[in-house]
PDB file of C-alpha atoms in Angstrom:
ATOM      1  CA  LEU O 186     123.311  83.108 102.684  1.00  0.00           C
ATOM      2  CA  ALA O 187     123.868  86.524 102.280  1.00  0.00           C
ATOM      3  CA  ARG O 188     126.284  85.770  98.857  1.00  0.00           C
ATOM      4  CA  LEU O 189     124.013  83.570  97.843  1.00  0.00           C
ATOM      5  CA  LEU O 190     121.207  85.914  98.354  1.00  0.00           C
ATOM      6  CA  GLY O 191     123.422  88.633  96.475  1.00  0.00           C
ATOM      7  CA  LYS O 192     123.756  85.761  93.727  1.00  0.00           C
ATOM      8  CA  LEU O 193     120.441  84.878  93.504  1.00  0.00           C
ATOM      9  CA  ASP O 194     119.228  88.738  92.828  1.00  0.00           C
ATOM     10  CA  LEU O 195     121.930  89.333  90.722  1.00  0.00           C
ATOM     11  CA  VAL O 196     120.276  86.114  88.311  1.00  0.00           C
ATOM     12  CA  PHE O 197     116.922  87.592  89.105  1.00  0.00           C
ATOM     13  CA  SER O 198     118.276  90.942  87.643  1.00  0.00           C
ATOM     14  CA  LEU O 199     120.056  89.125  84.068  1.00  0.00           C
ATOM     15  CA  LEU O 200     116.956  86.794  83.401  1.00  0.00           C
ATOM     16  CA  ILE O 201     114.349  89.919  83.808  1.00  0.00           C
ATOM     17  CA  ARG O 202     116.854  92.734  81.425  1.00  0.00           C
ATOM     18  CA  LYS O 203     117.259  89.610  78.976  1.00  0.00           C
ATOM     19  CA  ARG O 204     113.682  88.688  79.174  1.00  0.00           C
ATOM     20  CA  ASP O 205     112.312  92.261  78.715  1.00  0.00           C
ATOM     21  CA  ALA O 206     114.713  94.044  76.678  1.00  0.00           C
ATOM     22  CA  ASN O 207     117.345  93.192  73.399  1.00  0.00           C
ATOM     23  CA  VAL O 208     120.781  92.234  73.316  1.00  0.00           C
ATOM     24  CA  GLU O 209     121.318  95.856  74.143  1.00  0.00           C
ATOM     25  CA  GLY O 210     118.978  95.982  77.162  1.00  0.00           C
ATOM     26  CA  MET O 211     117.600  98.198  75.316  1.00  0.00           C
ATOM     27  CA  GLY O 212     114.065  98.083  75.789  1.00  0.00           C
ATOM     28  CA  ARG O 213     109.746  99.332  77.083  1.00  0.00           C
ATOM     29  CA  CYS O 214     110.397 100.639  80.541  1.00  0.00           C
ATOM     30  CA  ILE O 215     106.615  98.640  81.535  1.00  0.00           C
ATOM     31  CA  SER O 216     105.684 102.450  83.921  1.00  0.00           C
ATOM     32  CA  CYS O 217     106.418 104.837  81.536  1.00  0.00           C
ATOM     33  CA  GLN O 218     106.169 102.843  78.420  1.00  0.00           C
ATOM     34  CA  ASP O 219     109.673 104.326  77.390  1.00  0.00           C
ATOM     35  CA  TRP O 220     112.458 102.736  75.505  1.00  0.00           C
ATOM     36  CA  ALA O 221     115.977 102.973  77.497  1.00  0.00           C
ATOM     37  CA  LEU O 222     118.426 100.587  78.979  1.00  0.00           C
ATOM     38  CA  LEU O 223     116.174  98.485  81.358  1.00  0.00           C
ATOM     39  CA  GLN O 224     116.953  98.127  84.994  1.00  0.00           C
ATOM     40  CA  ALA O 225     115.024  95.068  87.048  1.00  0.00           C
ATOM     41  CA  GLY O 226     111.652  97.149  88.271  1.00  0.00           C
ATOM     42  CA  HIS O 227     110.052  95.376  91.153  1.00  0.00           C
ATOM     43  CA  PHE O 228     106.224  96.646  91.424  1.00  0.00           C
ATOM     44  CA  ILE O 229     106.393  95.117  94.992  1.00  0.00           C
ATOM     45  CA  PRO O 230     109.374  96.583  96.556  1.00  0.00           C
ATOM     46  CA  ARG O 231     112.149  94.122  97.759  1.00  0.00           C
ATOM     47  CA  GLN O 232     111.722  93.524 101.264  1.00  0.00           C
ATOM     48  CA  TYR O 233     108.793  91.610 100.656  1.00  0.00           C
ATOM     49  CA  THR O 234     110.182  88.077 100.083  1.00  0.00           C
ATOM     50  CA  ALA O 235     107.245  86.301  98.860  1.00  0.00           C
ATOM     51  CA  LEU O 236     107.765  88.915  95.747  1.00  0.00           C
ATOM     52  CA  ARG O 237     111.380  89.621  95.657  1.00  0.00           C
ATOM     53  CA  TRP O 238     111.787  86.814  92.475  1.00  0.00           C
ATOM     54  CA  ASN O 239     108.193  86.769  90.864  1.00  0.00           C
ATOM     55  CA  PRO O 240     108.631  87.424  87.635  1.00  0.00           C
ATOM     56  CA  ILE O 241     105.446  88.784  87.242  1.00  0.00           C
ATOM     57  CA  ASN O 242     106.182  92.077  89.824  1.00  0.00           C
ATOM     58  CA  VAL O 243     109.312  92.167  88.430  1.00  0.00           C
ATOM     59  CA  ASN O 244     109.672  93.936  84.711  1.00  0.00           C
ATOM     60  CA  GLY O 245     111.627  95.715  82.853  1.00  0.00           C
ATOM     61  CA  GLN O 246     111.812  99.883  83.918  1.00  0.00           C
ATOM     62  CA  CYS O 247     114.249 102.692  82.949  1.00  0.00           C
ATOM     63  CA  ALA O 248     116.426 104.320  85.645  1.00  0.00           C
ATOM     64  CA  ARG O 249     113.706 107.247  85.801  1.00  0.00           C
ATOM     65  CA  CYS O 250     111.167 105.816  86.996  1.00  0.00           C
ATOM     66  CA  ASN O 251     112.888 102.765  88.804  1.00  0.00           C
ATOM     67  CA  CYS O 252     115.447 105.244  90.968  1.00  0.00           C
ATOM     68  CA  TRP O 253     113.993 108.772  90.813  1.00  0.00           C
ATOM     69  CA  LEU O 254     110.486 108.630  90.433  1.00  0.00           C
ATOM     70  CA  HIS O 255     110.529 105.026  92.856  1.00  0.00           C
ATOM     71  CA  GLY O 256     109.091 102.830  90.698  1.00  0.00           C
ATOM     72  CA  ASN O 257     106.793 105.087  89.154  1.00  0.00           C
ATOM     73  CA  GLN O 258     103.888 103.286  91.184  1.00  0.00           C
ATOM     74  CA  ALA O 259     100.671 104.419  89.622  1.00  0.00           C
ATOM     75  CA  GLU O 260     101.446 103.579  85.786  1.00  0.00           C
ATOM     76  CA  TYR O 261     103.188 100.084  86.390  1.00  0.00           C
ATOM     77  CA  TYR O 262     100.193  98.895  88.565  1.00  0.00           C
ATOM     78  CA  VAL O 263      97.937  99.891  85.209  1.00  0.00           C
ATOM     79  CA  GLN O 264     100.473  98.590  82.955  1.00  0.00           C
ATOM     80  CA  LEU O 265     100.389  95.061  85.282  1.00  0.00           C
ATOM     81  CA  VAL O 266      96.954  95.630  85.034  1.00  0.00           C
ATOM     82  CA  LYS O 267      96.719  95.455  81.017  1.00  0.00           C
ATOM     83  CA  PHE O 268      99.294  92.387  80.561  1.00  0.00           C
ATOM     84  CA  HIS O 269      97.947  90.061  83.603  1.00  0.00           C
ATOM     85  CA  GLY O 270      94.409  91.095  84.717  1.00  0.00           C
ATOM     86  CA  GLN O 271      93.899  92.865  87.619  1.00  0.00           C
ATOM     87  CA  GLY O 272      93.139  89.706  89.314  1.00  0.00           C
ATOM     88  CA  THR O 273      96.406  88.980  88.591  1.00  0.00           C
ATOM     89  CA  VAL O 274      97.829  92.068  90.417  1.00  0.00           C
ATOM     90  CA  ASP O 275      95.067  91.613  93.343  1.00  0.00           C
ATOM     91  CA  LYS O 276      97.135  87.818  93.867  1.00  0.00           C
ATOM     92  CA  LEU O 277     100.331  89.928  94.011  1.00  0.00           C
ATOM     93  CA  MET O 278      98.575  92.345  96.577  1.00  0.00           C
ATOM     94  CA  GLU O 279      97.897  89.613  98.777  1.00  0.00           C
ATOM     95  CA  LEU O 280     100.990  87.650  98.687  1.00  0.00           C
ATOM     96  CA  LYS O 281     102.356  90.471  99.674  1.00  0.00           C
ATOM     97  CA  HIS O 282     101.874  89.835 102.849  1.00  0.00           C
ATOM     98  CA  THR O 283     103.542  86.040 103.010  1.00  0.00           C
ATOM     99  CA  THR O 284     105.997  85.177 105.364  1.00  0.00           C
ATOM    100  CA  VAL O 285     108.031  83.500 103.724  1.00  0.00           C
ATOM    101  CA  ASN O 286     112.220  82.027 105.390  1.00  0.00           C
ATOM    102  CA  MET O 287     114.676  81.293 103.021  1.00  0.00           C
ATOM    103  CA  LYS O 288     117.196  78.089 103.614  1.00  0.00           C
ATOM    104  CA  ARG O 289     120.482  77.352 101.743  1.00  0.00           C
ATOM    105  CA  ALA O 290     118.179  75.192  99.856  1.00  0.00           C
ATOM    106  CA  ASP O 291     115.792  76.999  98.231  1.00  0.00           C
ATOM    107  CA  PHE O 292     118.504  79.540  97.584  1.00  0.00           C
ATOM    108  CA  GLU O 293     120.196  77.797  95.432  1.00  0.00           C
ATOM    109  CA  GLU O 294     116.827  75.845  93.934  1.00  0.00           C
ATOM    110  CA  LEU O 295     115.914  79.368  92.715  1.00  0.00           C
ATOM    111  CA  ILE O 296     119.604  80.188  91.548  1.00  0.00           C
ATOM    112  CA  GLU O 297     119.720  77.372  89.074  1.00  0.00           C
ATOM    113  CA  LYS O 298     116.265  78.078  88.190  1.00  0.00           C
ATOM    114  CA  TYR O 299     117.295  81.424  87.305  1.00  0.00           C
ATOM    115  CA  SER O 300     120.023  80.744  85.659  1.00  0.00           C
TER     116      SER O 300
END
């Protein structure tokens, strides 16, 4: 299962970076809006399995915001509300508390979906 989790994380990260960046991996950081080489940054941290692979919860972020500013959460929040609306962000906050028990088939299905 650990290998499947790692593969899913990689496939999903590639999907987010392709979605939010150009072919060189450059795009606008969701938090600071700077043009940068993007990483897949989570609004609600990866430890919350219900949102770990949710495309609304994960967006292109520069290394400064994602790593050094620990997600730059205040600005991330503002941009999520701007792009998706307050209701969607509220729903993410609710889903954070959902318990998810992933099985092998769940990992395989998500890997297929996001590949």
